[in-house]
Amino acid sequence: ARGAVRAIPGKNVRQKKILYILSLLFPALSVMQDLYPVLRKAPILLPVFWIVRGVQLLFSKKDNARKLLAETDAVTQDDVDRGF
């Protein structure tokens, strides 16, 4: 589910939060290609479009970003142990 920390076996809550935030900041090429079709023809531009996306998100959806970070911060070690 979007907004939830994905199950990554063998990781503690802090590691999972860091990995999750990194996955939000740097989505996979396939995700970025859906957002920016030019990447289908020029995947080498992926790092540039990570920056473009970051700047766009910085100036929009601030409330969504705060909510998502708050939800991520609320995940506990018990959540991780249950496979959350």
mmCIF file of C-alpha atoms in Angstrom:
data_model
loop_
_atom_site.group_PDB
_atom_site.id
_atom_site.type_symbol
_atom_site.label_atom_id
_atom_site.label_comp_id
_atom_site.label_asym_id
_atom_site.label_seq_id
_atom_site.Cartn_x
_atom_site.Cartn_y
_atom_site.Cartn_z
ATOM 1 C CA ALA A 1 0.000 0.000 0.000
ATOM 2 C CA ARG A 2 1.206 3.471 -0.773
ATOM 3 C CA GLY A 3 2.311 5.301 2.322
ATOM 4 C CA ALA A 4 3.261 2.113 4.155
ATOM 5 C CA VAL A 5 6.778 0.910 4.757
ATOM 6 C CA ARG A 6 7.235 -2.209 2.662
ATOM 7 C CA ALA A 7 8.272 -5.491 4.264
ATOM 8 C CA ILE A 8 12.026 -5.943 4.028
ATOM 9 C CA PRO A 9 13.149 -9.008 5.987
ATOM 10 C CA GLY A 10 16.035 -8.619 8.407
ATOM 11 C CA LYS A 11 15.879 -4.853 8.723
ATOM 12 C CA ASN A 12 15.175 -2.862 11.847
ATOM 13 C CA VAL A 13 12.699 -0.006 11.890
ATOM 14 C CA ARG A 14 15.307 2.712 11.371
ATOM 15 C CA GLN A 15 16.822 0.935 8.365
ATOM 16 C CA LYS A 16 13.380 0.363 6.855
ATOM 17 C CA LYS A 17 12.425 4.009 7.286
ATOM 18 C CA ILE A 18 15.628 5.136 5.596
ATOM 19 C CA LEU A 19 15.143 2.675 2.720
ATOM 20 C CA TYR A 20 11.532 3.752 2.316
ATOM 21 C CA ILE A 21 12.379 7.442 2.228
ATOM 22 C CA LEU A 22 15.136 6.751 -0.303
ATOM 23 C CA SER A 23 12.662 4.813 -2.458
ATOM 24 C CA LEU A 24 10.359 7.840 -2.353
ATOM 25 C CA LEU A 25 13.133 10.227 -3.267
ATOM 26 C CA PHE A 26 14.614 8.000 -5.967
ATOM 27 C CA PRO A 27 11.859 5.884 -7.575
ATOM 28 C CA ALA A 28 12.765 3.043 -9.921
ATOM 29 C CA LEU A 29 13.241 3.732 -13.619
ATOM 30 C CA SER A 30 9.924 2.053 -14.467
ATOM 31 C CA VAL A 31 8.044 4.401 -12.132
ATOM 32 C CA MET A 32 9.867 7.429 -13.462
ATOM 33 C CA GLN A 33 9.160 6.386 -17.069
ATOM 34 C CA ASP A 34 5.449 6.489 -16.282
ATOM 35 C CA LEU A 35 5.836 10.017 -14.914
ATOM 36 C CA TYR A 36 8.296 11.235 -17.551
ATOM 37 C CA PRO A 37 7.871 9.360 -20.866
ATOM 38 C CA VAL A 38 11.079 10.885 -22.272
ATOM 39 C CA LEU A 39 12.944 8.434 -20.025
ATOM 40 C CA ARG A 40 11.763 5.557 -22.229
ATOM 41 C CA LYS A 41 13.975 6.883 -24.999
ATOM 42 C CA ALA A 42 16.749 8.303 -22.820
ATOM 43 C CA PRO A 43 16.999 6.340 -19.527
ATOM 44 C CA ILE A 44 20.431 7.836 -18.915
ATOM 45 C CA LEU A 45 18.608 11.025 -17.892
ATOM 46 C CA LEU A 46 17.116 9.323 -14.820
ATOM 47 C CA PRO A 47 19.263 11.250 -12.278
ATOM 48 C CA VAL A 48 18.265 14.539 -13.914
ATOM 49 C CA PHE A 49 14.592 13.646 -13.639
ATOM 50 C CA TRP A 50 14.985 12.625 -9.990
ATOM 51 C CA ILE A 51 16.074 16.223 -9.416
ATOM 52 C CA VAL A 52 13.230 17.582 -11.590
ATOM 53 C CA ARG A 53 10.715 15.479 -9.650
ATOM 54 C CA GLY A 54 12.197 16.590 -6.322
ATOM 55 C CA VAL A 55 11.919 20.253 -7.259
ATOM 56 C CA GLN A 56 8.344 19.757 -8.473
ATOM 57 C CA LEU A 57 7.383 18.002 -5.243
ATOM 58 C CA LEU A 58 9.075 20.690 -3.203
ATOM 59 C CA PHE A 59 6.714 23.297 -4.646
ATOM 60 C CA SER A 60 3.571 21.162 -4.559
ATOM 61 C CA LYS A 61 1.866 18.654 -2.309
ATOM 62 C CA LYS A 62 3.633 19.901 0.821
ATOM 63 C CA ASP A 63 0.817 18.640 3.030
ATOM 64 C CA ASN A 64 0.970 15.185 1.429
ATOM 65 C CA ALA A 65 4.732 15.014 1.973
ATOM 66 C CA ARG A 66 4.382 16.011 5.629
ATOM 67 C CA LYS A 67 1.640 13.429 6.163
ATOM 68 C CA LEU A 68 3.683 10.692 4.494
ATOM 69 C CA LEU A 69 6.758 11.496 6.582
ATOM 70 C CA ALA A 70 4.641 11.547 9.751
ATOM 71 C CA GLU A 71 3.192 8.131 8.885
ATOM 72 C CA THR A 72 6.668 6.774 8.210
ATOM 73 C CA ASP A 73 7.949 8.196 11.474
ATOM 74 C CA ALA A 74 5.081 6.486 13.334
ATOM 75 C CA VAL A 75 6.202 2.982 12.285
ATOM 76 C CA THR A 76 7.576 1.058 15.252
ATOM 77 C CA GLN A 77 9.833 -1.963 15.633
ATOM 78 C CA ASP A 78 6.695 -4.020 16.428
ATOM 79 C CA ASP A 79 5.282 -3.035 13.025
ATOM 80 C CA VAL A 80 8.511 -4.188 11.398
ATOM 81 C CA ASP A 81 8.493 -7.478 13.298
ATOM 82 C CA ARG A 82 4.918 -8.134 12.139
ATOM 83 C CA GLY A 83 6.052 -7.693 8.530
ATOM 84 C CA PHE A 84 4.522 -4.272 8.059
#
